[in-house]
Coordinates of C-alpha atoms and ligand atoms in Angstrom, one line a residue:
Chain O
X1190 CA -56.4 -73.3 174.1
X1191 CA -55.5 -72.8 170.4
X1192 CA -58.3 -72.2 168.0
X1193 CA -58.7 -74.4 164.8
X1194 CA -60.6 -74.9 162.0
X1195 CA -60.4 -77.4 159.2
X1196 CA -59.9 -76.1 156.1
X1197 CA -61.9 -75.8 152.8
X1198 CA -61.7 -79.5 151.4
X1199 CA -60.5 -77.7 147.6
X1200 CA -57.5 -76.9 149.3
X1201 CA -57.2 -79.6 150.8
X1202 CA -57.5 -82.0 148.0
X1203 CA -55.2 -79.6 145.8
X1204 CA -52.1 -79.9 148.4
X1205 CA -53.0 -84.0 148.4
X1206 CA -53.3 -84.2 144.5
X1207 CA -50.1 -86.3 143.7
X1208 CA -50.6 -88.2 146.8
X1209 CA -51.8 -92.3 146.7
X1210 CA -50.9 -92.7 150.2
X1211 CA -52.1 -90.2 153.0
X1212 CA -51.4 -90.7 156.5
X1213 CA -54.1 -88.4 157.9
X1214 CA -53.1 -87.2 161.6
X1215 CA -55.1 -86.0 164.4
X1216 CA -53.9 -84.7 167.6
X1217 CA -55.5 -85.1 171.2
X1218 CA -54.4 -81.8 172.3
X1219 CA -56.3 -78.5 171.8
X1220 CA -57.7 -79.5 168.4
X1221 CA -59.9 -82.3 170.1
X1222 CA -61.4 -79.8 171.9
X1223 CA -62.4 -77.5 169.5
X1224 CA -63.6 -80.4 167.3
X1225 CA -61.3 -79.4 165.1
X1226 CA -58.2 -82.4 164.5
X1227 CA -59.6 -84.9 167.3
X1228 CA -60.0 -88.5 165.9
X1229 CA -63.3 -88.0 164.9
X1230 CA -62.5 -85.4 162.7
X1231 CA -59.6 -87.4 161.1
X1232 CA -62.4 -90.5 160.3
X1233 CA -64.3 -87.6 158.2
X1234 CA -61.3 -85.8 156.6
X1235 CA -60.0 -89.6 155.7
X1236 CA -63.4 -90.4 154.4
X1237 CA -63.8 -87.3 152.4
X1238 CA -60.2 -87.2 151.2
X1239 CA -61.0 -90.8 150.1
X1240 CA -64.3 -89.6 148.0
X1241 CA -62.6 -86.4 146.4
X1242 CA -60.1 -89.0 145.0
X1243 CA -63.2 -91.9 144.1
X1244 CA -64.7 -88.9 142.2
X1245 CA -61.7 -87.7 140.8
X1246 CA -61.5 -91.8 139.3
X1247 CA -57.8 -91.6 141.4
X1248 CA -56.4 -94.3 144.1
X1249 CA -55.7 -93.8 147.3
X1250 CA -55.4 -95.3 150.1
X1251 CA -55.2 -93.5 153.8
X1252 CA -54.0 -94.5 157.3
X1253 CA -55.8 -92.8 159.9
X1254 CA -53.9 -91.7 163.5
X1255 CA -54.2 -89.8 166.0
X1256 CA -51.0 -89.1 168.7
X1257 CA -51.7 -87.2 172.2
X1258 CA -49.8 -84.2 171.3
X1259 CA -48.2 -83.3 167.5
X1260 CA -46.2 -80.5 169.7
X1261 CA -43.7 -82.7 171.6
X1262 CA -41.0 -84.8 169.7
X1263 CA -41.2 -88.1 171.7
X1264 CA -44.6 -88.2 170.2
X1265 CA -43.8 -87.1 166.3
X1266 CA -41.6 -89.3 166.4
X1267 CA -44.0 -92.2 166.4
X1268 CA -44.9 -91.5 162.9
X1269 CA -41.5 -93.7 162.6
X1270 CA -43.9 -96.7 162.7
X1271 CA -45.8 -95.3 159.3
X1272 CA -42.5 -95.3 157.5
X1273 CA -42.7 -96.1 153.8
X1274 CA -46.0 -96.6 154.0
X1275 CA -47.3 -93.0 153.2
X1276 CA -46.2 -90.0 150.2
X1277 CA -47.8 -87.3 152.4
X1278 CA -48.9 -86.2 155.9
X1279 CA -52.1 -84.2 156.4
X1280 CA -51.8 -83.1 160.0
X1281 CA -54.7 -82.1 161.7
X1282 CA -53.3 -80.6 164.6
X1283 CA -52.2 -76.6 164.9
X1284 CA -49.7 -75.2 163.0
X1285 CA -47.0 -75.9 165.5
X1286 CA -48.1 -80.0 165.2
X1287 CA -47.3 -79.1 161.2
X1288 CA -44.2 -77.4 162.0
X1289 CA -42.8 -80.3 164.1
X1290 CA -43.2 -82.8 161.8
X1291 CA -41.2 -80.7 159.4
X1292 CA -38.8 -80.3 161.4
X1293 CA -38.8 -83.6 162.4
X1294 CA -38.6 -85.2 159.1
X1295 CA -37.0 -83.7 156.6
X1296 CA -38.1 -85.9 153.9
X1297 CA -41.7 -86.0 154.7
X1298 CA -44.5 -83.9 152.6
X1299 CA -46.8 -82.4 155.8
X1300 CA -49.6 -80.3 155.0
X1301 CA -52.1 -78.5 156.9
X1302 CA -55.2 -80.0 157.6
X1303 CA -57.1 -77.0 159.6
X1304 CA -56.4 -72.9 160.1
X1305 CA -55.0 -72.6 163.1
X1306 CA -56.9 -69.3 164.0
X1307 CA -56.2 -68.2 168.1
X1308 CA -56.2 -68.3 171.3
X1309 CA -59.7 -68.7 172.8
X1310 CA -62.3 -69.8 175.2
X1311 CA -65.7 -72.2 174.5
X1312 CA -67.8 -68.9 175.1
X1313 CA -70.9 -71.5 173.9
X1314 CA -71.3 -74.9 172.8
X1315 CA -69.7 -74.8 169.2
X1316 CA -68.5 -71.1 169.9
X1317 CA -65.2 -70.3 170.4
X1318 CA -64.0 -67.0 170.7
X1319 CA -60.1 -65.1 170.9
X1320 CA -59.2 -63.9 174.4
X1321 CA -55.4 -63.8 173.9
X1322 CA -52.9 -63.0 171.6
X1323 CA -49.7 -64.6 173.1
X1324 CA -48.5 -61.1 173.1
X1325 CA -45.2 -62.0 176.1
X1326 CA -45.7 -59.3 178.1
X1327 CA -49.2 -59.6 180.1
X1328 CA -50.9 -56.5 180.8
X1329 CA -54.0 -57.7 182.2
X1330 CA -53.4 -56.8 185.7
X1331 CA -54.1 -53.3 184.3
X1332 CA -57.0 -53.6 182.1
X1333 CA -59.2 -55.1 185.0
X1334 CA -58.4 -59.2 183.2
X1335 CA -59.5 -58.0 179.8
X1336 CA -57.4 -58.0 177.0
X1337 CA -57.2 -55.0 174.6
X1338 CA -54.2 -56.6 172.8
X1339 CA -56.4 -59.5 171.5
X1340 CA -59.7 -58.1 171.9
X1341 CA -59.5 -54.6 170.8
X1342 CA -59.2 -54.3 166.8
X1343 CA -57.0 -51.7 166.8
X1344 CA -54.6 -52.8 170.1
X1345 CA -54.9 -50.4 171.8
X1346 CA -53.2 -49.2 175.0
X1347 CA -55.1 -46.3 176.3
X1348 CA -58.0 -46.3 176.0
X1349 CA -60.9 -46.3 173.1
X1350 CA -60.8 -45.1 169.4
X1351 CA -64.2 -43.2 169.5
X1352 CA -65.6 -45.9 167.1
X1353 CA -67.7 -48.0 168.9
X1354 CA -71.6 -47.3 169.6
X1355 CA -73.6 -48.5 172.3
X1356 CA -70.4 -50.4 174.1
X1357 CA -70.0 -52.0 170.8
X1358 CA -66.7 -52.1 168.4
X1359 CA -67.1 -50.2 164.9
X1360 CA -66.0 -53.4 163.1
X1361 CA -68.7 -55.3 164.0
X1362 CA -71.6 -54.5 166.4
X1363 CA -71.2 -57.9 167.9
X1364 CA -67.8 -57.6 169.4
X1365 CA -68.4 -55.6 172.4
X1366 CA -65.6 -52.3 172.5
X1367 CA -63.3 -54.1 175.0
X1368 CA -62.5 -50.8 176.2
X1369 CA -65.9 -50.0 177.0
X1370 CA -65.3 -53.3 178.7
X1371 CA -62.5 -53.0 180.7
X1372 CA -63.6 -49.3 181.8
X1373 CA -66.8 -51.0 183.0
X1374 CA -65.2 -53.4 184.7
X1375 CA -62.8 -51.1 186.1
X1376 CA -65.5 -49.2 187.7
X1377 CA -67.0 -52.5 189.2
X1378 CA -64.0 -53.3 190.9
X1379 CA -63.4 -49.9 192.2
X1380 CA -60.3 -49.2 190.3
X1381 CA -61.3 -46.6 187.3
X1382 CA -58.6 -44.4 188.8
X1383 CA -56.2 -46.7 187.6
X1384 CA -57.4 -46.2 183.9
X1385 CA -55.7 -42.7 184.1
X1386 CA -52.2 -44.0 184.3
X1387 CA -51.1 -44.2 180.5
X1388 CA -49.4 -46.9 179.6
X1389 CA -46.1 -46.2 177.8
X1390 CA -45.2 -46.6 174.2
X1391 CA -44.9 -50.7 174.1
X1392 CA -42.1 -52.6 173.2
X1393 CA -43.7 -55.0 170.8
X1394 CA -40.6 -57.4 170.5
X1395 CA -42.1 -60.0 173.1
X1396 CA -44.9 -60.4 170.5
X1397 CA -43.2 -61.9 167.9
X1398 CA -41.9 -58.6 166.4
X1399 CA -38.5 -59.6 167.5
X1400 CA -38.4 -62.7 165.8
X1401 CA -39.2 -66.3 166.7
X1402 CA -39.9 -66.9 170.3
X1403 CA -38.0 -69.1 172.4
X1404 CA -38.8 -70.5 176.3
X1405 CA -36.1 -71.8 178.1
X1406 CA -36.2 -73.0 181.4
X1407 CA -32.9 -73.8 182.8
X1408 CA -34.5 -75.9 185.5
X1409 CA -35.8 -77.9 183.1
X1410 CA -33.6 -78.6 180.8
X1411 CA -31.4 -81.7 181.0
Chain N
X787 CA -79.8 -98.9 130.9
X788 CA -82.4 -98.1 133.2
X789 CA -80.1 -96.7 136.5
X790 CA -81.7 -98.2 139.4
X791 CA -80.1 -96.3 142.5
X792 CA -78.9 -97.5 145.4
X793 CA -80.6 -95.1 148.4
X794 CA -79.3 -95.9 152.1
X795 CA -81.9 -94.8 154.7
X796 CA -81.0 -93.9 158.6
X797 CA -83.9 -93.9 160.7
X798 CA -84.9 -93.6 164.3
X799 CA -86.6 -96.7 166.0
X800 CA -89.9 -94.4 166.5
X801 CA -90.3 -93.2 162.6
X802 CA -89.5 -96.4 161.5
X803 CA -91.9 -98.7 163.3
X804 CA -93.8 -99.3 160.1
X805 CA -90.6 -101.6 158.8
X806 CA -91.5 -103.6 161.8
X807 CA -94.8 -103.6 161.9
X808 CA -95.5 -104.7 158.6
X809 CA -92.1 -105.9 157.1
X810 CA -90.2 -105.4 153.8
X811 CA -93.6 -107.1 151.7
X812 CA -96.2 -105.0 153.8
X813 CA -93.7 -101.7 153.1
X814 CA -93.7 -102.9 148.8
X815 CA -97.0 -103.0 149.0
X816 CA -97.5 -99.6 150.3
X817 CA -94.9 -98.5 147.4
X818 CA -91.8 -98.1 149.2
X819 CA -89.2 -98.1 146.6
X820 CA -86.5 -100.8 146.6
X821 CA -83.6 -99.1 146.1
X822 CA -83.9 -97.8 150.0
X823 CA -82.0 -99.8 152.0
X824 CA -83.2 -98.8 155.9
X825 CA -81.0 -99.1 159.1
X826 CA -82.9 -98.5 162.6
X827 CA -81.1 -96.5 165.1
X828 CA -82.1 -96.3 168.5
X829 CA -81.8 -91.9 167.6
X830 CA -80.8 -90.4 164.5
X831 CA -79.0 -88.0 167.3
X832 CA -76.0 -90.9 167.7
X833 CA -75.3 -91.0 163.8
X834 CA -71.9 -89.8 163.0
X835 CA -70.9 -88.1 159.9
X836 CA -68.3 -90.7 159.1
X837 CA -70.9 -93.0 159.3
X838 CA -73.3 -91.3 156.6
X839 CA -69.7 -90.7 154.5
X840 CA -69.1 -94.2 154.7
X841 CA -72.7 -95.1 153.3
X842 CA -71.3 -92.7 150.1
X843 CA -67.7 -94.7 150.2
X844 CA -69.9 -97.8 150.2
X845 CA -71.7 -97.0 147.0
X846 CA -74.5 -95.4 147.8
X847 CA -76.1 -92.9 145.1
X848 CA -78.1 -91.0 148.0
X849 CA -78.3 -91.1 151.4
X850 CA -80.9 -89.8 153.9
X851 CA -82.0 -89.8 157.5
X852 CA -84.9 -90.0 159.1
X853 CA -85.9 -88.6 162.3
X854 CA -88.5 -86.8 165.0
X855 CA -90.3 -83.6 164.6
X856 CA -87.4 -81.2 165.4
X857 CA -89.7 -80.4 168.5
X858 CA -91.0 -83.6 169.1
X859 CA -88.0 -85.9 169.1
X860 CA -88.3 -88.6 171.6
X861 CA -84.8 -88.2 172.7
X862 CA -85.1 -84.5 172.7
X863 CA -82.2 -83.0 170.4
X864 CA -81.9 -86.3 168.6
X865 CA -83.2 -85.3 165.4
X866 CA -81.9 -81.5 165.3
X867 CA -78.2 -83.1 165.6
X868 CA -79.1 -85.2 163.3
X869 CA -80.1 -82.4 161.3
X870 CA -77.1 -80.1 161.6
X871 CA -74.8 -83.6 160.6
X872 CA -76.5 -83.8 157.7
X873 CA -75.8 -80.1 157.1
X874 CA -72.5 -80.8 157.4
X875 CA -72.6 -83.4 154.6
X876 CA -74.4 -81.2 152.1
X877 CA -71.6 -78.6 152.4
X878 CA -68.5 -81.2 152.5
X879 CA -70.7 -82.8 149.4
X880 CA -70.9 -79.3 147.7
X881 CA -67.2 -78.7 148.5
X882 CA -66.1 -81.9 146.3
X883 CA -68.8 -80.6 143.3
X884 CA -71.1 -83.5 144.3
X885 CA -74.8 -82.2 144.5
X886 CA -75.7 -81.8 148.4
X887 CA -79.2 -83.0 147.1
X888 CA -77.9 -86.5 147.5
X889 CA -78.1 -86.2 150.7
X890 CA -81.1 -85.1 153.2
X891 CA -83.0 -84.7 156.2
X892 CA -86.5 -85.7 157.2
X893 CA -88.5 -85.0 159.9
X894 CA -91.4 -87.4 160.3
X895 CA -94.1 -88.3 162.7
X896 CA -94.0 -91.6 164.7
X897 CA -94.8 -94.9 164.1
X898 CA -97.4 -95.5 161.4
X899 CA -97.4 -92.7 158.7
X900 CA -98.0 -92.2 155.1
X901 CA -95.2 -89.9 154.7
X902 CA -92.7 -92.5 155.9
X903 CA -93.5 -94.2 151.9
X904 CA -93.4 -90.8 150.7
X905 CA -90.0 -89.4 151.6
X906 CA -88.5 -92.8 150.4
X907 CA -90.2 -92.5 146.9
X908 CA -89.0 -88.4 147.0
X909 CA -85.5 -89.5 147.0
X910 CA -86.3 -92.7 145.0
X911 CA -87.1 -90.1 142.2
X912 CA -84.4 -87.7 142.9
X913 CA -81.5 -90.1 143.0
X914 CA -82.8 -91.6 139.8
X915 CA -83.0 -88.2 138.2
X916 CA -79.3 -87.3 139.4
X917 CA -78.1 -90.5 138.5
X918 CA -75.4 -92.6 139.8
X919 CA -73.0 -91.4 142.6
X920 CA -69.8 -89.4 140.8
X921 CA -67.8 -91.4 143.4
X922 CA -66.9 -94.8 141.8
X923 CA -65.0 -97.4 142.3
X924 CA -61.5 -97.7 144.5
X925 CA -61.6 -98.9 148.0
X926 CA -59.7 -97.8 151.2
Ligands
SF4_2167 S1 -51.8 -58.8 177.3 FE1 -50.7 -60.3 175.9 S2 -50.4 -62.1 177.2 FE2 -51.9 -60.9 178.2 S3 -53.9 -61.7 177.5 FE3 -53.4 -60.0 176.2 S4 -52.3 -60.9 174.5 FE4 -52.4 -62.4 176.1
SF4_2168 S1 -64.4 -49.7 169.1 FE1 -63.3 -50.4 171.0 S2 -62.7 -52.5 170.6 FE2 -63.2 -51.6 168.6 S3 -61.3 -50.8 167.8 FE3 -62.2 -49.1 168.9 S4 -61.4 -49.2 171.0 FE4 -60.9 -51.2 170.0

């Protein structure tokens, strides 16, 4: 699921500063999860929103929501009911939720409520940690389900830099060398062989390189 | 003007069974303060922070919980979530340039116990020294 984290409250307050009405938006999606933009979090940001302003000796009122998804339009577009009634969004959801609502509505001030930071697994309760980086062109069939793309530093494609010590990566001795990973792994399932094929130059322009992404699916679409 | 602060109090059913036992008089006469204002919880463990926030929104110049020994909390982790909400708080609280101070943690025995009075009268004195809350006024 996507990553988030909510961000400092300075900032915060600082994009908010000319605002006396604040719809504060949560989503249900990935950010619930991560405790990150659920509904709970909106009640605190609302809450803490509304003291920076006491403090400050400013009004403000806020209007607390939270929609099942910010990253479908059928949903964004039930901020229609809030109409008039806000000067500024703060959604709490992803960047794509903040993205949609500008889109969406042209007129609207949205700002961003958390750092949307990656794709990632609980590893722990309250630990989250990046497994994938949306790369478009899945190698992991090679590199034993590991992902050097997101988990390696430096990308790599073929093998280890010579940094790490002890199976550890030479950025940080708590981020295990994913290629001391996968090799391991690759020997576990009987397949180190496979670690001798080297991979090609990559084409990078599934990862974003080539510009904004887009998924169609014609058997979708209506 | 003498500043007499307004101090909400959070505590477990088990630390606080001295409000019980020998009601608001019995507790003034021991020397709890009375600008704490106590609320029982069944466990510290089920406060939210938006409730504690609220408590600040509300008026209130400090703000403090009391719970279990960390290792001794009757509902096991009740007190240590407590303890990491309350965290939390300090660093939102520090965040905005209000001291964290005004809010904080206790971990005290069950039922009967001296320091129950005593944590109350520490932040009695701290809150008093800090003075009122920096968030006034305005409503939601
Ligand atoms: S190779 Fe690309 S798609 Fe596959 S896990 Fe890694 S980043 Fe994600
Ligand atoms: S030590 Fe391993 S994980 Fe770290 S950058 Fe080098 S190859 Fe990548």
């Amino acid at each position: 699921m996507i990553i988030a984290e909510r961000k400092p409250l300075n900032e915060i307050m600082d994009m908010v500063k000319d605002a006396k009405r604040i719809l504060v938006l949560g989503c249900r999606g990935c950010v619930t999860i991560c405790s990150a933009g659920g509904e709970r979090e909106v009640e605190i940001l609302a809450s803490l929103i509304r003291l920076g302003k006491q403090k400050a000796g400013q009004e403000v009122t806020t209007i607390e929501a939270t929609l099942v998804r910010q990253c479908d339009k059928e949903y964004i577009d039930s901020i229609d009911q809030w109409d008039g009634q806000y000067d500024a969004i703060v959604s709490m959801a992803c960047g794509v939720g903040v993205n949609f609502i500008a889109n969406l509505h042209p007129m609207a001030k949205v700002y961003p409520g958390v750092n949307t930071s990656s794709f990632g697994g609980s590893a722990e309760q309250g630990v989250w940690s990046e497994q994938c980086a949306g790369c478009g062109n899945c190698i992991l069939h090679l590199t034993g389900g590991l992902c050097p793309v997101a988990r390696c530093a430096k990308s790599l494609m073929n093998g280890p830099c010579g940094g790490s010590v002890d199976g550890r990566c030479e950025i940080n001795k708590d981020v295990p060398c994913i290629w001391q990973s996968i090799h391991d792994k690759m020997v576990r399932i009987d397949n180190a062989a496979g670690l001798a094929a080297i991979a090609p130059i990559r084409d990078w322009s599934t990862s974003g390189h080539g510009g904004p992404r887009k998924t169609v699916r014609n058997d979708l679409t209506v | 003007m003498p500043f007499t602060p307004n101090i909400q109090a959070f505590c477990c059913h088990y630390t606080s069974q001295q409000t019980l036992a020998e009601g608001p008089e019995g507790l003034l006469a021991d020397g709890f303060p009375k600008s704490v204002t106590i609320h029982r919880l069944a466990c510290t463990g089920k406060l939210e922070v938006s409730t504690l926030l609220k408590a600040f929104e509300d008026g209130a110049d400090g703000v403090y919980v009391a719970g279990c020994p960390a290792d001794k909390c009757h509902n096991l982790m009740g007190s240590q979530r407590a303890a990491k909400r309350v965290g939390a708080i300090k660093k939102a609280l520090a965040e905005l340039g209000v001291e964290p101070e005004r809010i904080a943690m206790y971990h005290l025995e069950r039922g009967f116990h001296p320091d129950f009075v005593k944590v109350a009268q520490e932040m009695d004195e701290r809150i008093t020294t800090l003075g009122p809350s920096p968030f006034q006024g305005g409503t939601k």
